[in-house]
CSV table of C-alpha atoms and ligand atoms in Angstrom, one decimal:
chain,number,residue,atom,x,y,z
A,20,UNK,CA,114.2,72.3,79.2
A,21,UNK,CA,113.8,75.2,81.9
A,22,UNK,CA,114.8,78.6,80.6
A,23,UNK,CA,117.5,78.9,83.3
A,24,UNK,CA,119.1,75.5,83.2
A,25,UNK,CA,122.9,76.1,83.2
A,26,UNK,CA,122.4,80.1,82.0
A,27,UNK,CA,123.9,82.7,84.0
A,28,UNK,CA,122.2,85.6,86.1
A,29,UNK,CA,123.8,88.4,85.5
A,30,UNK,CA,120.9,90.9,85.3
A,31,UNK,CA,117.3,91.2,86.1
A,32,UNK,CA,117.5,93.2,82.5
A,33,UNK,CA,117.0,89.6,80.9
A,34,UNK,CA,114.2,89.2,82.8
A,35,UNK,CA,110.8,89.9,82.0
A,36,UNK,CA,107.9,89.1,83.5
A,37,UNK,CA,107.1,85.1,82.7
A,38,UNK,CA,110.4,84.8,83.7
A,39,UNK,CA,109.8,86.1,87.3
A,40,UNK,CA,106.7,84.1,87.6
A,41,UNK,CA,108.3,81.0,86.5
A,42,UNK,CA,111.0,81.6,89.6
A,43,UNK,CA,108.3,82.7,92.1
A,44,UNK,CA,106.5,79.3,91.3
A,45,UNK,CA,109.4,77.3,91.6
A,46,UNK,CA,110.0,79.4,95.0
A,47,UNK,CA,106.3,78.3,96.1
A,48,UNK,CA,107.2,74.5,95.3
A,49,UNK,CA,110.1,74.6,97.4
A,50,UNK,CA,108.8,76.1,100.2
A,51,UNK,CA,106.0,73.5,100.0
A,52,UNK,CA,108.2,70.0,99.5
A,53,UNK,CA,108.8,67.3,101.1
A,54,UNK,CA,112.4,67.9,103.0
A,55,UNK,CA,113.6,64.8,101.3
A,56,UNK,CA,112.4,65.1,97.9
A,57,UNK,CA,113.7,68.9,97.9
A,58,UNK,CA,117.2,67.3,99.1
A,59,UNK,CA,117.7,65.5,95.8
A,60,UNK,CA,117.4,69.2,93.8
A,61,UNK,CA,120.7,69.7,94.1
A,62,UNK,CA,122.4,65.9,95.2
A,63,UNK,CA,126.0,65.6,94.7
A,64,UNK,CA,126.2,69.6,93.4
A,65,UNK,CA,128.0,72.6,94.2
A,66,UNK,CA,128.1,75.9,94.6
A,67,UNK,CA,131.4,78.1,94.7
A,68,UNK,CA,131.4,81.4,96.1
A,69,UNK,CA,133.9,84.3,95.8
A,70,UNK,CA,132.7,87.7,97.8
A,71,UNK,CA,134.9,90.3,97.8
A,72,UNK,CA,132.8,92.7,99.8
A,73,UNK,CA,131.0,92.1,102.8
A,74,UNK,CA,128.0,89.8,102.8
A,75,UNK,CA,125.9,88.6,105.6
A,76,UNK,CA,122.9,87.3,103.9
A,77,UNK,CA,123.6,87.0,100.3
A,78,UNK,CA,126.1,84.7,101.4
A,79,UNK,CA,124.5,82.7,104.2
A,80,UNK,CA,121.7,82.1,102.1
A,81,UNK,CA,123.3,81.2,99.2
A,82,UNK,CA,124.8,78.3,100.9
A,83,UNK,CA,121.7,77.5,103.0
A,84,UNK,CA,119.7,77.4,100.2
A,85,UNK,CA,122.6,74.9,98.4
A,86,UNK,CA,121.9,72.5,101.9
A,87,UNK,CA,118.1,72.9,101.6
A,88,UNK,CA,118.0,71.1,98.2
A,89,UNK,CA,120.7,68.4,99.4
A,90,UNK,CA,124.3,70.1,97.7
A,91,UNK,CA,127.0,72.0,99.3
A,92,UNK,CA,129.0,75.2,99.3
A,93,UNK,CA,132.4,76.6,98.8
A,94,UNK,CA,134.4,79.3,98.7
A,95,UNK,CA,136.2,82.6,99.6
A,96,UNK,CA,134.7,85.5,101.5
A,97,UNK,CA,137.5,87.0,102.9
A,98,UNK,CA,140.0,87.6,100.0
A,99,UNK,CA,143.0,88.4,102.1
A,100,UNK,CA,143.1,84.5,102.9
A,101,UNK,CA,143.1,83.5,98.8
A,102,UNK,CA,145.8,83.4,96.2
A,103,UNK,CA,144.7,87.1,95.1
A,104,UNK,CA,147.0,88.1,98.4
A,105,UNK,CA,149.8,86.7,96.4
A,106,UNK,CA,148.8,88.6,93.2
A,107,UNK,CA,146.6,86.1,91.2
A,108,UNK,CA,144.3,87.3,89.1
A,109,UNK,CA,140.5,87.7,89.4
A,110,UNK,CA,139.9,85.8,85.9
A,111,UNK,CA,142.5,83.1,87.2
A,112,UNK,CA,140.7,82.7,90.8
A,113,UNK,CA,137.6,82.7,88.8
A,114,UNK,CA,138.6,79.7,86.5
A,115,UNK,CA,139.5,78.0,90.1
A,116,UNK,CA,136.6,78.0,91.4
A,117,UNK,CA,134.3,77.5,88.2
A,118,UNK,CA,136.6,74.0,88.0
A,119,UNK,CA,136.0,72.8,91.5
A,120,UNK,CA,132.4,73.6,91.8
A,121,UNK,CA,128.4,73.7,89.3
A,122,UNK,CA,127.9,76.7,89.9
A,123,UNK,CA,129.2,80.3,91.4
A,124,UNK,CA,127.6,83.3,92.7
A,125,UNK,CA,130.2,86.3,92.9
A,126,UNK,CA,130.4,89.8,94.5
A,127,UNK,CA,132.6,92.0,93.3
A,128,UNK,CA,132.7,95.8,93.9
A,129,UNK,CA,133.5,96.6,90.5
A,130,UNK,CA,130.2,97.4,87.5
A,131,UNK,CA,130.4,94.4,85.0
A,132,UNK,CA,132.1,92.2,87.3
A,133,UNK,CA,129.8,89.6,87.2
A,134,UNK,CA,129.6,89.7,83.2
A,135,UNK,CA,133.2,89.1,83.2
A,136,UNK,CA,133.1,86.3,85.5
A,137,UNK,CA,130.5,84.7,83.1
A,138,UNK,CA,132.6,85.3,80.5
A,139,UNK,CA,135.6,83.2,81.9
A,140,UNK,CA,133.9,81.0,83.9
A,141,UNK,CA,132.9,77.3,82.8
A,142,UNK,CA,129.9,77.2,85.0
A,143,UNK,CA,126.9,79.3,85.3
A,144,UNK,CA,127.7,82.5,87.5
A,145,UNK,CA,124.8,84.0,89.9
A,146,UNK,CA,125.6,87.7,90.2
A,147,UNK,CA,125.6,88.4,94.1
A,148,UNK,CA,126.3,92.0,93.8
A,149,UNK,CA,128.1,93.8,91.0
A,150,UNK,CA,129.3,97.7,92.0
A,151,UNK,CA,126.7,99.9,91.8
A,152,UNK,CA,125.6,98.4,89.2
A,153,UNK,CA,123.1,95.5,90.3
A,154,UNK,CA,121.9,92.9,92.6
A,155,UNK,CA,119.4,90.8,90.8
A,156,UNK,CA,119.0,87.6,93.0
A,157,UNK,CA,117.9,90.4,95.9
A,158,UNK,CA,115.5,91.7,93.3
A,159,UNK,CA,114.1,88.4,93.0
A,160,UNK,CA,114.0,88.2,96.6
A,161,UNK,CA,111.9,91.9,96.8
A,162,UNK,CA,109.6,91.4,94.2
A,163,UNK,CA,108.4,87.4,95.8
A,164,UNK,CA,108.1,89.1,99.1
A,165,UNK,CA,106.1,91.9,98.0
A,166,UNK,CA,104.2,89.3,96.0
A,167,UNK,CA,103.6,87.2,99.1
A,168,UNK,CA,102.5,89.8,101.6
A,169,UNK,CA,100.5,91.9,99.2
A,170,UNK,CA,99.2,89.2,97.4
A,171,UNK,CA,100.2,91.0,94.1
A,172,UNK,CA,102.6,93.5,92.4
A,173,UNK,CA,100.4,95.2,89.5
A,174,UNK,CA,98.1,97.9,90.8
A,175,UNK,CA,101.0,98.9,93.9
A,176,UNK,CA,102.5,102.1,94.6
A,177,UNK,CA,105.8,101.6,95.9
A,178,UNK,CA,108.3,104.0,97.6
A,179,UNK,CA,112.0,103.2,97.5
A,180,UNK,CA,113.8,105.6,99.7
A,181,UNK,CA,116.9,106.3,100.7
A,182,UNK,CA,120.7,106.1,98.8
A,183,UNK,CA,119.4,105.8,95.1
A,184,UNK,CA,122.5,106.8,93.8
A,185,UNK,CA,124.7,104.1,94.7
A,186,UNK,CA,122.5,101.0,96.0
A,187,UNK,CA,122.4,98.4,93.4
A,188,UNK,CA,119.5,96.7,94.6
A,189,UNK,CA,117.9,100.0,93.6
A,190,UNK,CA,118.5,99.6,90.5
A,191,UNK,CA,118.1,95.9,89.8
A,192,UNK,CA,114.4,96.3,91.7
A,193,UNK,CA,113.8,99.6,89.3
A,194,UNK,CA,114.6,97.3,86.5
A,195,UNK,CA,112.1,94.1,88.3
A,196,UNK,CA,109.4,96.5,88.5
A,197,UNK,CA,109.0,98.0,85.3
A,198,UNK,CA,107.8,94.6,83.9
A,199,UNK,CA,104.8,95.3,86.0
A,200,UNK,CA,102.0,98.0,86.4
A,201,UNK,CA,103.4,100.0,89.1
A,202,UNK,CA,103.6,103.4,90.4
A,203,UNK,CA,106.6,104.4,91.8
A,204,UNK,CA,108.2,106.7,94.2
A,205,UNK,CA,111.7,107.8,94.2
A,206,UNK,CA,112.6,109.8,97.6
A,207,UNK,CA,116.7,110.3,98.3
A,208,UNK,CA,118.3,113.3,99.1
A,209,UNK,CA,119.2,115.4,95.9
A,210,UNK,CA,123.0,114.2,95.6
A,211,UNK,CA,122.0,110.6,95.9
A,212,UNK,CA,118.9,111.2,93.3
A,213,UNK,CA,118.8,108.2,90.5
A,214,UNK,CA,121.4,107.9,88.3
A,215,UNK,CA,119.1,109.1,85.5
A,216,UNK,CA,121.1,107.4,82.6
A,217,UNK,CA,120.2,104.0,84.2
A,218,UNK,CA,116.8,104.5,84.6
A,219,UNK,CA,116.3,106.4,81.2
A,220,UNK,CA,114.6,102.7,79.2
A,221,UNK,CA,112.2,102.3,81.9
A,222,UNK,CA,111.2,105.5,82.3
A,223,UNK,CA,109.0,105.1,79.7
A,224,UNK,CA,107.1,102.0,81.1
A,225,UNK,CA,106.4,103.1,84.6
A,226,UNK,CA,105.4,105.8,86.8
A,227,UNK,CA,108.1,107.7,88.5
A,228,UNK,CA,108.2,110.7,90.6
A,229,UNK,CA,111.3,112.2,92.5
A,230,UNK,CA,111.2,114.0,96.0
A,231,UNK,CA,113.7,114.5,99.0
A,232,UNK,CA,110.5,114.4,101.2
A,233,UNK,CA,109.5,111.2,102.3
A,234,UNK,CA,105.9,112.9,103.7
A,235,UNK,CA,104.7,113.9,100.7
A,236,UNK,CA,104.0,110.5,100.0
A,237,UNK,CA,104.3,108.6,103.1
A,238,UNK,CA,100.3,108.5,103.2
A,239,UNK,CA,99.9,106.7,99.5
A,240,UNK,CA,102.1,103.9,99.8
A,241,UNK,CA,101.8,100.1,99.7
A,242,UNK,CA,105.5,99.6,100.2
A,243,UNK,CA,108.2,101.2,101.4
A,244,UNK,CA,111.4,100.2,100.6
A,245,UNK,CA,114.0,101.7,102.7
A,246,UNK,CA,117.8,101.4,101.8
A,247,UNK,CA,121.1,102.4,103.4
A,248,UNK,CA,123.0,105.3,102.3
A,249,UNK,CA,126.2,103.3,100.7
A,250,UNK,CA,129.0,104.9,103.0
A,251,UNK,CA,131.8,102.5,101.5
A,252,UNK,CA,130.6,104.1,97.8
A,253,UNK,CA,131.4,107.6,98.5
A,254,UNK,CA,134.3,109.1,96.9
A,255,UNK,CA,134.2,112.0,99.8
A,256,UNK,CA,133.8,111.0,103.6
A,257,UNK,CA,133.0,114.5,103.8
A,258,UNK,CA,130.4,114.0,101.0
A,259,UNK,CA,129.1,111.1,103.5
A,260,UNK,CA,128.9,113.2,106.5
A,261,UNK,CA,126.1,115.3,105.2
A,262,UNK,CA,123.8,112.9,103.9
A,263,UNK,CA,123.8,110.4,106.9
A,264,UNK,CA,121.1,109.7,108.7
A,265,UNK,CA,118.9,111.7,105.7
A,266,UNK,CA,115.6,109.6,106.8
A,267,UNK,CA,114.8,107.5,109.5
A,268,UNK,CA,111.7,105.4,109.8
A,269,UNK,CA,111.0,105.2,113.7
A,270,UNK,CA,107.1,104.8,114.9
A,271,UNK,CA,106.1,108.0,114.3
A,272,UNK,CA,106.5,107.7,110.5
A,273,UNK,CA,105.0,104.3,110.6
A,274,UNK,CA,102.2,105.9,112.2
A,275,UNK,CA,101.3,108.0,109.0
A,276,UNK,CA,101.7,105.1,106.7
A,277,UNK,CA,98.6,103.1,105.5
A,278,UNK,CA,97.5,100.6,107.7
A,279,UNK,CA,98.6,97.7,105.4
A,280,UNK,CA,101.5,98.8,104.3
A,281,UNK,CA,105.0,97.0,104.5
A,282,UNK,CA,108.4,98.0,105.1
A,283,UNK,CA,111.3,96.1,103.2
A,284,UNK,CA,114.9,96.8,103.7
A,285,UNK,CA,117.8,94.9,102.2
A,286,UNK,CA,119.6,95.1,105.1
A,287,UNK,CA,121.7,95.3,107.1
A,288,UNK,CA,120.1,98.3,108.0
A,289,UNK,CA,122.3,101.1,109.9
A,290,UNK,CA,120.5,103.8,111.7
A,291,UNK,CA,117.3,104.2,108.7
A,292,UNK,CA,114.8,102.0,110.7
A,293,UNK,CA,115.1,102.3,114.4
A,294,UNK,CA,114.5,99.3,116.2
A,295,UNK,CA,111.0,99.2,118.0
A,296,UNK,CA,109.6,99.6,114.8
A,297,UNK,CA,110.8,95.9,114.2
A,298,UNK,CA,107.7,95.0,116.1
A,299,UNK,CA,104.9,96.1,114.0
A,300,UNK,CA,103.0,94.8,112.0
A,301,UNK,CA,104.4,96.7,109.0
A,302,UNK,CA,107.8,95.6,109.3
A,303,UNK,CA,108.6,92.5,106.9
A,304,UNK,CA,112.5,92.8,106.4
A,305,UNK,CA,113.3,90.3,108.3
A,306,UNK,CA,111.0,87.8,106.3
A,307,UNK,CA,112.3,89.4,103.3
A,308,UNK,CA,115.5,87.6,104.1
A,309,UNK,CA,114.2,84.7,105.0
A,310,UNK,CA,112.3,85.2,101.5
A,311,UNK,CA,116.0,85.1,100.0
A,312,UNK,CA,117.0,81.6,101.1
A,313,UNK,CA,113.9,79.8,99.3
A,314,UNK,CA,113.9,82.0,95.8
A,315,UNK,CA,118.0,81.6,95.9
A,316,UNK,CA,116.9,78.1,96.1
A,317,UNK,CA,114.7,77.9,93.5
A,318,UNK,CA,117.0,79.7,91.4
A,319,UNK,CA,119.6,76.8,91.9
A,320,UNK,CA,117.4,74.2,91.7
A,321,UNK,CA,116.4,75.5,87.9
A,322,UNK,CA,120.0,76.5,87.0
A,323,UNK,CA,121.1,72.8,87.8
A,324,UNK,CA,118.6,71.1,86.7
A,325,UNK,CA,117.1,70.5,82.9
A,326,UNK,CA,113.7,69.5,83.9
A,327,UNK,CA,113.1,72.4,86.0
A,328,UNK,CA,111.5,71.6,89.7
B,404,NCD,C1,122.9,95.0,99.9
B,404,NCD,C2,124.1,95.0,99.0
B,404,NCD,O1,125.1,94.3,99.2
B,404,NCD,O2,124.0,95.7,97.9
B,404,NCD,N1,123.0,94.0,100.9
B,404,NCD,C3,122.4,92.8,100.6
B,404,NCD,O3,122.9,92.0,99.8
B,404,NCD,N2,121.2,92.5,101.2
B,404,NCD,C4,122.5,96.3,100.4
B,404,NCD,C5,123.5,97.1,101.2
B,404,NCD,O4,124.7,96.7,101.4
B,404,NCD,O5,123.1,98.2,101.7
């Protein structure tokens, strides 16, 4: 039996490094399969999805990744259109789904969202996004493209710049790396520095330095990881207003980075990377999210199925 089959992903926390490896290979087998063969991963299954926040890609390739290995998708992404209009519950509209589908992925704006979902639901439940809390299937998504265009993790020192504060994926990569030997750079503005109590375990098992100054480093890094500064999380507009716009990666910054170097993003991206830099060689975003739809397959594919792929 797989270690995933029929579990729930609620955190990259449970994962540690085997764990990772196992999904990356199952990610490699995927991308390599036969179209038909890969259809029968996930025959006759489905996925149900309830996003109450915005999603562009999480969502798309959740359910791309269901039609790649042969299931299909349903669900609610705009809320306002559901039963919770009327007043039903989130554990209610959980139960709903759960009954008409094999699997869910939820995003929720609220911490520990996702481990009450699992908690309630009958079927596994993919976190897609929990608060500020975390975002491990994007994790897994960062870690397999950093693995695939640097041809390794251990031995890379990577910069993660930007809203530390409040972007989850920040944390759920923070929590990724630390299974591997990695030296990492934390540049943010100093009100949207790491939320130290979250980063306090692995601390201890990685390198980490703190700037505001993205050119003290800019020169030593493998990867930059560049996030957007989480408007919609700010208790204060005004609080907003003065951290906007805090670093913006146009040519001239990718200019001073090394010449191998890559630039990852979540996305969507607002005004942190300007466009023409889109067109250089450093810029792997984009495949990042293309990255997404084949390890979110691979992590269905082993959630669904015993044997593993
Ligand atoms: C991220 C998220 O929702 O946390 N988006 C994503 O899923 N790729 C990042 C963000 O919204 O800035």
């Amino acid at each position: 039996m797989n270690d995933f089959f029929q579990k729930d992903i609620i955190s990259v926390r449970d994962f540690d490094k085997a764990k990772f490896e196992s999904v990356f290979s199952a990610t490699d087998k995927i991308i390599k399969m036969d179209p038909t063969q890969r259809r029968e991963i996930g025959r006759g299954k489905t996925l149900g999805y309830l996003f109450f926040e915005p999603s562009t890609r999480t969502r798309l390739s959740f359910q791309a990744a269901m039609a790649l290995i042969g299931g299909t998708s349903l669900g609610i992404a705009d809320m306002a259109s559901s039963s919770t209009k009327k007043g039903e519950s989130l554990a209610d509209t959980i139960k709903m789904i759960s009954i008409y589908s094999d699997v869910l992925a939820l995003r929720h704006p609220l911490d520990g969202s996702s481990r009450f979902a699992s908690e309630i639901s009958e079927k596994p439940v993919l976190n897609a996004g929990s608060g500020t809390e975390e975002h491990p299937t994007q994790a897994i998504q960062d870690l397999y493209t950093i693995k695939k265009e640097k041809n390794k993790i251990d031995g890379l020192k990577i910069g993660i710049v930007g809203d530390l504060k409040y972007g989850r994926t920040v944390y759920s990569l923070l929590y990724a790396l630390s299974n591997y030997d990695v030296d990492i750079r934390l540049i943010s503005p100093e009100s949207l520095k790491i939320r130290a109590d979250s980063i306090y375990e692995i601390q201890k098992k990685v390198s980490l330095k703190e700037s505001t100054n993205l050119d003290e480093y800019i020169d030593e890094l493998d990867v930059i990881y560049v996030t957007r500064i989480q408007k919609e999380r700010f208790p204060d507009e005004e609080e907003y207003q003065k951290v906007r716009g805090s670093y913006k990666i146009g040519l001239d910054v990718v200019g001073k980075m090394k010449e191998n170097a890559i630039i990852l993003h979540p996305l969507p991206r607002v005004d942190e990377i300007s466009t023409d830099v889109d067109s250089t060689k450093q810029a792997k975003y984009f495949q990042q999210a293309e990255y997404g739809k084949f390890t979110r397959a691979a992590l269905l594919g082993l959630v669904l199925n015993e044997a593993g792929l």
